[in-house]
PDB file of C-alpha atoms in Angstrom:
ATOM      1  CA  UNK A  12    -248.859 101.958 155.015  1.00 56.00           C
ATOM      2  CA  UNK A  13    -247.059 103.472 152.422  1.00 75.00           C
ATOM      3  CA  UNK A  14    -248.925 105.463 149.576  1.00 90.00           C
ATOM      4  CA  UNK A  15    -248.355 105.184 145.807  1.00 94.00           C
ATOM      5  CA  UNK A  16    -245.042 105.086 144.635  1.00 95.00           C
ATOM      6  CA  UNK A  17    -243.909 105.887 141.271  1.00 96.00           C
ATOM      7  CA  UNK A  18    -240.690 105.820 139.708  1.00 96.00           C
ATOM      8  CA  UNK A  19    -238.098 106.848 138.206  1.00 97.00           C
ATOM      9  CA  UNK A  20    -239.748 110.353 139.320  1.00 96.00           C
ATOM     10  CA  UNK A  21    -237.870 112.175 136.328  1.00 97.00           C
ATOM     11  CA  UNK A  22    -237.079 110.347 133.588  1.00 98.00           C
ATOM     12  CA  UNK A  23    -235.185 111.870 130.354  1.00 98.00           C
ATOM     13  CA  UNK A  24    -235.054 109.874 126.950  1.00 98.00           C
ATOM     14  CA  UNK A  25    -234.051 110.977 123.267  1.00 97.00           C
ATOM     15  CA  UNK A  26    -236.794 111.465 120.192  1.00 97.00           C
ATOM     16  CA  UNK A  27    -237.362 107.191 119.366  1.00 97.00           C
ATOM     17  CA  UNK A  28    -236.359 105.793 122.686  1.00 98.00           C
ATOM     18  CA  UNK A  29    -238.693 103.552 125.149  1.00 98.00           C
ATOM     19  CA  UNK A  30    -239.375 104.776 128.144  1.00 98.00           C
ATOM     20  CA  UNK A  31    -240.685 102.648 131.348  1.00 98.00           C
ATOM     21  CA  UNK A  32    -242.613 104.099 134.032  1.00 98.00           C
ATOM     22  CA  UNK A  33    -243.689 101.603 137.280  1.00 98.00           C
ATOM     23  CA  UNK A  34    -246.163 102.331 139.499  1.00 98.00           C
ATOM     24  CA  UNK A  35    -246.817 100.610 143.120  1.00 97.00           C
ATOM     25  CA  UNK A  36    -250.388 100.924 144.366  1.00 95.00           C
ATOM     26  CA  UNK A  37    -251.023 101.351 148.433  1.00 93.00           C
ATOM     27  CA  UNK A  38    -251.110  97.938 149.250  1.00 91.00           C
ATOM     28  CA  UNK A  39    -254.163  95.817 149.589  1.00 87.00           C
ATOM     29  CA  UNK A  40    -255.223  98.149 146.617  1.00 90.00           C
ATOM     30  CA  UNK A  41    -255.648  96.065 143.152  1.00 89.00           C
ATOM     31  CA  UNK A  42    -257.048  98.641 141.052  1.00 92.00           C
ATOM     32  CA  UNK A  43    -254.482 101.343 139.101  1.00 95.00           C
ATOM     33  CA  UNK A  44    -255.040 104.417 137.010  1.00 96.00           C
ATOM     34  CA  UNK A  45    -252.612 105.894 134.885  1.00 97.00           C
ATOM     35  CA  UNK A  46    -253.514 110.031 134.199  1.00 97.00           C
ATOM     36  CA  UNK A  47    -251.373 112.169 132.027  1.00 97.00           C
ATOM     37  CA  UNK A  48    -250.791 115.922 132.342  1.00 94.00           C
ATOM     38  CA  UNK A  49    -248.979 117.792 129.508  1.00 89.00           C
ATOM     39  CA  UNK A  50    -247.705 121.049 130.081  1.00 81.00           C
ATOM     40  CA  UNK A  51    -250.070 123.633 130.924  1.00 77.00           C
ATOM     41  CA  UNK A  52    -253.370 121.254 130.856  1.00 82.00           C
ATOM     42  CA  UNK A  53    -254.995 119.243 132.809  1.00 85.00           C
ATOM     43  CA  UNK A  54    -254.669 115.914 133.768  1.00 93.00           C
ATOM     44  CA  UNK A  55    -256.256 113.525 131.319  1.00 95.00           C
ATOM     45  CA  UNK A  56    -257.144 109.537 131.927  1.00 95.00           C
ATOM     46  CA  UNK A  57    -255.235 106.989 130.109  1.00 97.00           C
ATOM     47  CA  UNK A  58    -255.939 103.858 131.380  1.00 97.00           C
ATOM     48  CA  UNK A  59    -257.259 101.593 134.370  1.00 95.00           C
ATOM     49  CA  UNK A  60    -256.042  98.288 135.257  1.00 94.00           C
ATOM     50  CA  UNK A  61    -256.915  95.867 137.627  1.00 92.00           C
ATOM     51  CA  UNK A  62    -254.449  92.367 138.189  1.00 90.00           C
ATOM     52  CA  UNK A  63    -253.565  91.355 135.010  1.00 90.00           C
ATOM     53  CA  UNK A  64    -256.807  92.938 132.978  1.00 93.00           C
ATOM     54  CA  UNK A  65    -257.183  96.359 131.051  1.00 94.00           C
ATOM     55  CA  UNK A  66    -260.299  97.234 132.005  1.00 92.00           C
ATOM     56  CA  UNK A  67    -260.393 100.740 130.500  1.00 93.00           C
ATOM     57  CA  UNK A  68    -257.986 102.279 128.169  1.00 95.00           C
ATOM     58  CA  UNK A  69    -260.268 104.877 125.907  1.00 94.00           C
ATOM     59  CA  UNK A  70    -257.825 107.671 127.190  1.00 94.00           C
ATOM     60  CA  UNK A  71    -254.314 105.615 125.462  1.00 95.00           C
ATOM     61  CA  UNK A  72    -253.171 106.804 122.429  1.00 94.00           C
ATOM     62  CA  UNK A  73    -253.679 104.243 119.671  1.00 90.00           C
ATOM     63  CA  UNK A  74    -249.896 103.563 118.873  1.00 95.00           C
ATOM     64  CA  UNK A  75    -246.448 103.184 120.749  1.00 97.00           C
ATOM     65  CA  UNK A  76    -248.235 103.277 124.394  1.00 98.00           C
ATOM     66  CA  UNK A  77    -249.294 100.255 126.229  1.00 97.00           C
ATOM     67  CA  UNK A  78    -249.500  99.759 129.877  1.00 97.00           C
ATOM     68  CA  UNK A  79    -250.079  96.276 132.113  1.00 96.00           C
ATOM     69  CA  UNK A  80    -250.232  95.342 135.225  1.00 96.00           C
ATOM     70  CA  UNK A  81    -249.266  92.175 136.290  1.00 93.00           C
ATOM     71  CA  UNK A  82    -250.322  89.619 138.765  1.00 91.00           C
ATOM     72  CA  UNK A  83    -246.721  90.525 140.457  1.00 91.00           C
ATOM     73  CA  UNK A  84    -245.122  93.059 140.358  1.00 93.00           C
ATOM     74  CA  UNK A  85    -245.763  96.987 139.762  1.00 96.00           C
ATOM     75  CA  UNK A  86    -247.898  98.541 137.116  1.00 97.00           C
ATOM     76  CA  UNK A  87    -245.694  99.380 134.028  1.00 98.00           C
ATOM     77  CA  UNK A  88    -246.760 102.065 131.608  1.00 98.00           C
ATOM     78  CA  UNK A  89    -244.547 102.007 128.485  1.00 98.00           C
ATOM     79  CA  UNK A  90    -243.954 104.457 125.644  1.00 98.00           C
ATOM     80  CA  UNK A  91    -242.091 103.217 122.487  1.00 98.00           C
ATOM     81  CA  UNK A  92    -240.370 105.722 120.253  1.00 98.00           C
ATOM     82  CA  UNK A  93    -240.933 108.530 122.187  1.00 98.00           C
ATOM     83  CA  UNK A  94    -242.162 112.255 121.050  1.00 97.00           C
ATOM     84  CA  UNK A  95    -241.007 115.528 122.306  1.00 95.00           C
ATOM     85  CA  UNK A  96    -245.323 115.552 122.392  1.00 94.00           C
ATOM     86  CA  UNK A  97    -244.821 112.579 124.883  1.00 96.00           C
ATOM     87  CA  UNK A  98    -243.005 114.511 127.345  1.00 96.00           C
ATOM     88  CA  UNK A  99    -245.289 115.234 130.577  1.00 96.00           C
ATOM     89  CA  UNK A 100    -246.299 114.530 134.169  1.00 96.00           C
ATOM     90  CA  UNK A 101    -247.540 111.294 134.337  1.00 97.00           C
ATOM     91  CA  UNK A 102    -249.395 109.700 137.545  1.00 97.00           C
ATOM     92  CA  UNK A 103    -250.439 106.746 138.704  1.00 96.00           C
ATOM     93  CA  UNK A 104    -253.332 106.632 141.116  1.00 95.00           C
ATOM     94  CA  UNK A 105    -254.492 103.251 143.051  1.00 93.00           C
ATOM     95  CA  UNK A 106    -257.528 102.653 145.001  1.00 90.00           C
ATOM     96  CA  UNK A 107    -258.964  99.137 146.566  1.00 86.00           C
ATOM     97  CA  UNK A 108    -261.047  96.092 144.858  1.00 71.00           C
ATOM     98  CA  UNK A 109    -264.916  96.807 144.403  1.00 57.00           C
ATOM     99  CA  UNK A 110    -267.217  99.537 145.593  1.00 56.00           C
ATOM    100  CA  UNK A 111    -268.768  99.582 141.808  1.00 58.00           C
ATOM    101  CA  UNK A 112    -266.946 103.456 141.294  1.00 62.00           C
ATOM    102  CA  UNK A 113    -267.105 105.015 144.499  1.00 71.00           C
ATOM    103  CA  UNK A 114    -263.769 104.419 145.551  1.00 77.00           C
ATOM    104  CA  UNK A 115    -261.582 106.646 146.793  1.00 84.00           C
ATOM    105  CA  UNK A 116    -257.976 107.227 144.179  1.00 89.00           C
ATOM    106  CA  UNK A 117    -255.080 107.390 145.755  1.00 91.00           C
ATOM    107  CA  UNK A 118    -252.353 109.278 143.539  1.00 93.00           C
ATOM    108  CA  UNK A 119    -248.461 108.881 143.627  1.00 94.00           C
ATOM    109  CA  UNK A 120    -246.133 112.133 142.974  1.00 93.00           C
ATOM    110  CA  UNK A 121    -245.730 110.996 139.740  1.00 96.00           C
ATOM    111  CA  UNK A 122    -242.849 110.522 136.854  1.00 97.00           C
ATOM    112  CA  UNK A 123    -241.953 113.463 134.769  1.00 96.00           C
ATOM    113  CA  UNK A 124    -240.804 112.782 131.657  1.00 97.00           C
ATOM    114  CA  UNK A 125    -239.098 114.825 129.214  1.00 97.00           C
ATOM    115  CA  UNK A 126    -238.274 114.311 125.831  1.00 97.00           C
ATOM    116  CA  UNK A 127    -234.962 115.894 123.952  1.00 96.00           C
TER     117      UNK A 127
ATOM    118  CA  UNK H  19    -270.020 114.733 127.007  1.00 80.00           C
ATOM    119  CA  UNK H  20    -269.505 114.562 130.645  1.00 87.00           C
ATOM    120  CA  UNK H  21    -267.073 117.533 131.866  1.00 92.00           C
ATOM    121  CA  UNK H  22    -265.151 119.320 134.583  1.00 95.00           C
ATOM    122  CA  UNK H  23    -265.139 123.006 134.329  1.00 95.00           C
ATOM    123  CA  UNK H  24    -263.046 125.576 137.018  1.00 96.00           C
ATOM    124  CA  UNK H  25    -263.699 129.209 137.074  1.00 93.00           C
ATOM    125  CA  UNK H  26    -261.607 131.336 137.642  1.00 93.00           C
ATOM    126  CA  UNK H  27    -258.250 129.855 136.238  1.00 94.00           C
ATOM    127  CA  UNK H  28    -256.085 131.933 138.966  1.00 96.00           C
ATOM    128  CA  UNK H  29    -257.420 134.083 142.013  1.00 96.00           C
ATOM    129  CA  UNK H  30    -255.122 135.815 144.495  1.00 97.00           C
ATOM    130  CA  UNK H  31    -256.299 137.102 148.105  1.00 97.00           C
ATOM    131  CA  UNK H  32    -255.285 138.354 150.599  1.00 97.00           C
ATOM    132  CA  UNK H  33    -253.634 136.647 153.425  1.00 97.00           C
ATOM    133  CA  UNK H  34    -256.612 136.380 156.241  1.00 97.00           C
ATOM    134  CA  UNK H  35    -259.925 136.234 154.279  1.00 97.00           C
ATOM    135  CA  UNK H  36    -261.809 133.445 153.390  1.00 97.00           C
ATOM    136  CA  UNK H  37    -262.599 132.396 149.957  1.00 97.00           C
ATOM    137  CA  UNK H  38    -264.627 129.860 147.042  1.00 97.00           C
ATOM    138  CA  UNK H  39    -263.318 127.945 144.768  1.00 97.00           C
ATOM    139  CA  UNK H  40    -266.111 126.814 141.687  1.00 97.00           C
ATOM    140  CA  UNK H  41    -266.086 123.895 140.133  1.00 97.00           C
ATOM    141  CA  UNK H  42    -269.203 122.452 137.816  1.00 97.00           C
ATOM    142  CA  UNK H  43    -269.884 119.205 136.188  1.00 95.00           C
ATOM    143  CA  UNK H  44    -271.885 118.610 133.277  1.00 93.00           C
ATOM    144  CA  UNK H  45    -273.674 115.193 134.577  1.00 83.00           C
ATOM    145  CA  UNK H  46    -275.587 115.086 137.907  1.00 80.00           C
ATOM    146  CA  UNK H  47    -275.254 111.449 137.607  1.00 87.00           C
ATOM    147  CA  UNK H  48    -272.232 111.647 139.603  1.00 89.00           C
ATOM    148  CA  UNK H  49    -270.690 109.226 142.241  1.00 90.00           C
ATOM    149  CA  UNK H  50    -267.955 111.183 143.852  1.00 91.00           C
ATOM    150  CA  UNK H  51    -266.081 114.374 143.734  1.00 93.00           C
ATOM    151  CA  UNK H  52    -262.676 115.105 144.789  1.00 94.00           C
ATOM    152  CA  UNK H  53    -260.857 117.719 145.180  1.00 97.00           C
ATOM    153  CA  UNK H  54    -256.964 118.164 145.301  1.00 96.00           C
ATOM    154  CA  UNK H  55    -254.006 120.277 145.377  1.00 96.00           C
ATOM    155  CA  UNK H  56    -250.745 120.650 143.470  1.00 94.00           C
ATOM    156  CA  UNK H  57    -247.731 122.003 144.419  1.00 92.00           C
ATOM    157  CA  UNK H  58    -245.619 123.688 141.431  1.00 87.00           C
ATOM    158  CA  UNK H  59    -243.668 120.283 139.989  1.00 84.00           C
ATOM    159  CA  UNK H  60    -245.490 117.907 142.492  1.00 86.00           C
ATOM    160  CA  UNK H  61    -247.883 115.552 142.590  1.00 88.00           C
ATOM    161  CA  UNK H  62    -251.513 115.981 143.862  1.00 92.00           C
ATOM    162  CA  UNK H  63    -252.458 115.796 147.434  1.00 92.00           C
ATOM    163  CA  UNK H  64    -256.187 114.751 148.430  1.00 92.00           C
ATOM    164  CA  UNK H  65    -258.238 117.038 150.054  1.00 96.00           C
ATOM    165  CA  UNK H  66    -261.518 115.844 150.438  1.00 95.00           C
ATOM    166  CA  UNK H  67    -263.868 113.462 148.864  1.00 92.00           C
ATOM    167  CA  UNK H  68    -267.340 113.525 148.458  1.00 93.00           C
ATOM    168  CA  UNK H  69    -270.052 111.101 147.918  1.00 90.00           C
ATOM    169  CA  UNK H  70    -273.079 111.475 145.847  1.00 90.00           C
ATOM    170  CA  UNK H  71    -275.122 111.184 148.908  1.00 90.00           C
ATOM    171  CA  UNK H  72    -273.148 113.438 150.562  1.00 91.00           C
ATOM    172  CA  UNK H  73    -273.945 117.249 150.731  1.00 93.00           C
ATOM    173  CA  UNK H  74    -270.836 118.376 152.237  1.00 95.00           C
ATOM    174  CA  UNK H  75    -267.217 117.530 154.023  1.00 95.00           C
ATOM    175  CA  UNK H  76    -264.940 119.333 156.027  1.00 96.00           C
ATOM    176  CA  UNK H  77    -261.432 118.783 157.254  1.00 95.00           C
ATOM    177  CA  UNK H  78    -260.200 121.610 159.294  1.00 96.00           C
ATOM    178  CA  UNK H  79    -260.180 125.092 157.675  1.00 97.00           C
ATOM    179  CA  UNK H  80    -261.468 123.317 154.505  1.00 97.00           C
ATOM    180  CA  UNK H  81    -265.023 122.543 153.615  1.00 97.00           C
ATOM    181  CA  UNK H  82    -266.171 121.695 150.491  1.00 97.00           C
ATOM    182  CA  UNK H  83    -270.143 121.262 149.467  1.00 97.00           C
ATOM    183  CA  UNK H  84    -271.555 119.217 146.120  1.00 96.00           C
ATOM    184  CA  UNK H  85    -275.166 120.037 144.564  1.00 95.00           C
ATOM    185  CA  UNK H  86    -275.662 117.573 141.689  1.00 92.00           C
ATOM    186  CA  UNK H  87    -278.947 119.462 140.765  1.00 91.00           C
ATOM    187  CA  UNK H  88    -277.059 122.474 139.872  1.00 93.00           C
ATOM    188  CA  UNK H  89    -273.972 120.679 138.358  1.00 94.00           C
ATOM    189  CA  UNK H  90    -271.523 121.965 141.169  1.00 96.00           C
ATOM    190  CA  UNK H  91    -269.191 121.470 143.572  1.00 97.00           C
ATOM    191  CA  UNK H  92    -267.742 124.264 145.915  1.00 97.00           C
ATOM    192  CA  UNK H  93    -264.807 124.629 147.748  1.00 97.00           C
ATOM    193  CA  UNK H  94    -264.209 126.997 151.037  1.00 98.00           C
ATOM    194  CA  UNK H  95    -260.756 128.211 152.505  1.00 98.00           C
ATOM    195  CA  UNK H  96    -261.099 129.563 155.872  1.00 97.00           C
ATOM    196  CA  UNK H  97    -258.770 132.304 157.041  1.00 97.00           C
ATOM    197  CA  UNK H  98    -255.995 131.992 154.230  1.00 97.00           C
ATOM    198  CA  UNK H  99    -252.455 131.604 154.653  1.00 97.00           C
ATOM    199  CA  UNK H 100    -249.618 131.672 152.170  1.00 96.00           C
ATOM    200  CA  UNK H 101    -249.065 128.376 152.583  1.00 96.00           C
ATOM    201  CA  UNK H 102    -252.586 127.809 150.847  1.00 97.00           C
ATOM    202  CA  UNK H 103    -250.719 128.821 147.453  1.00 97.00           C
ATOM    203  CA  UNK H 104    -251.421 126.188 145.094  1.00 97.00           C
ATOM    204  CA  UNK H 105    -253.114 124.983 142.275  1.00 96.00           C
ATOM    205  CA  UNK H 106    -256.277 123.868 143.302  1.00 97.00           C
ATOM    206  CA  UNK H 107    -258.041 120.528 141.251  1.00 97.00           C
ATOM    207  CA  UNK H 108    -261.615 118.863 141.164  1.00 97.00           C
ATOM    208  CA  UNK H 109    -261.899 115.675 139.511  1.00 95.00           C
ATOM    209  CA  UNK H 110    -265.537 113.624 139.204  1.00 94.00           C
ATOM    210  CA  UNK H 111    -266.166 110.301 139.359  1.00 91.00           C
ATOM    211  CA  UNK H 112    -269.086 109.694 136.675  1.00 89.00           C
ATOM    212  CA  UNK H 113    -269.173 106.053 137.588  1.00 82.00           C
ATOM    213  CA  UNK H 114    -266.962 105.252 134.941  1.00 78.00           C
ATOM    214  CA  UNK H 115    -263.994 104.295 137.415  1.00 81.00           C
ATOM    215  CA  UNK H 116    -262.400 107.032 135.756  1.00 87.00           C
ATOM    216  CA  UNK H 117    -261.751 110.735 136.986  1.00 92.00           C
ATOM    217  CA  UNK H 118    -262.537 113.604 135.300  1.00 94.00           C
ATOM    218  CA  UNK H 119    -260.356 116.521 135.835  1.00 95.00           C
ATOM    219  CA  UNK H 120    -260.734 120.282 135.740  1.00 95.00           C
ATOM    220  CA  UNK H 121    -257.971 122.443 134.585  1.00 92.00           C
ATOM    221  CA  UNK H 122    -257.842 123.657 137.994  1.00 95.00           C
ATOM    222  CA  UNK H 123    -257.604 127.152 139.774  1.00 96.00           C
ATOM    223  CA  UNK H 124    -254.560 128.507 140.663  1.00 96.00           C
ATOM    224  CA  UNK H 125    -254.465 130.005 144.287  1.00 97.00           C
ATOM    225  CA  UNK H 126    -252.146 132.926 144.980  1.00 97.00           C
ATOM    226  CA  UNK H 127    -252.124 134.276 149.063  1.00 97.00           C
ATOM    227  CA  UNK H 128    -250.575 137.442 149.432  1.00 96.00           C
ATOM    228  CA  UNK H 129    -248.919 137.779 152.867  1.00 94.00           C
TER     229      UNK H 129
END
């Protein structure tokens, strides 16, 4: 069973470009968590999706990020007109369908994204 | 405001002994904890998770213990090696689907 896979795993983009990061959860697993980690912090929530519903996203920033995951197909977190502020780890975690919280997140190795 | 705190931000050891890694939590209403490791430029690698109705977990030289009363979760490293060098996370579930994260400890073994 394979884990989480991200990709790319680096990713480098110029100040107002989009960048597209995918995420595959372990399969049979149909929840996914996106978690951002700038340099030198911790890793912060963004945003938890289950097939083809944003449950959560209190942790997105209000403009140029937006993130879906669709019914198939991998979990696609995109960032329009990028920041050198944008540039960071960013991970994807998956775990499965309905234990009401007390599942278990699975995390890829994550995309890292820098910003010139 | 529910919160992940980890004291001390970096600890170094010698090779051999055994040592504790903090972590506390600002809400006893918690449903898990987890903690992880990180590699310099990797991703995080489970350790062990614990339930709210669990007291403690081990898995191998590691053992780690939650008290929800007290707002913490411990983590023991038996016998330390070098290749225990890492950065060392907790994250808590508050039931929110969400983890929380400390800013974690960063482990240095000296050989």
């Amino acid at each position: 069973n394979a884990g989480v896979m991200q990709n790319p795993r680096h990713l480098v983009r110029r100040r107002g470009q989009e960048a597209r990061l995918r995420c595959s959860p372990m399969k049979g697993h149909s929840h996914v968590y996106w978690y951002r980690q700038l340099p030198e912090e911790g890793l912060k929530f963004m945003v938890y999706l289950q097939k083809e519903n944003i449950i959560d996203e209190s942790g997105m920033p209000k403009e140029r990020f937006s993130a879906e995951f669709p019914k198939e197909g991998p979990s696609i977190l995109r960032i329009q007109q990028v920041v050198r502020g944008d540039s960071a780890a960013y991970f994807c975690a998956s775990s499965p369908a309905g234990t009401g919280g007390y599942n278990e997140q699975f995390f890829g190795p994550g995309t890292r994204l820098t910003v010139l | 405001k529910q919160e992940v705190t980890q004291i001390p931000a970096a600890l170094s050891v010698p090779e051999g002994e055994n040592l504790v890694l903090n972590c506390s939590f600002t809400d006893s209403a918690i449903y898990n904890l987890q903690w992880f490791r990180q590699d310099p430029g990797k991703g995080l690698t489970s350790l062990l998770l614990i339930q709210s109705s669990q007291r403690e977990q081990t898995s191998g030289r590691l053992n780690a213990s939650l008290d929800k009363s007290s707002g913490r979760s411990t983590l023991y490293i038996a016998a330390s090696q070098p290749g225990d060098s890492a950065t060392y996370l907790c994250a808590a579930n508050f039931g929110n689907e969400k983890l929380t994260f400390g800013t974690g400890t960063r482990l240095t073994i000296i050989p």
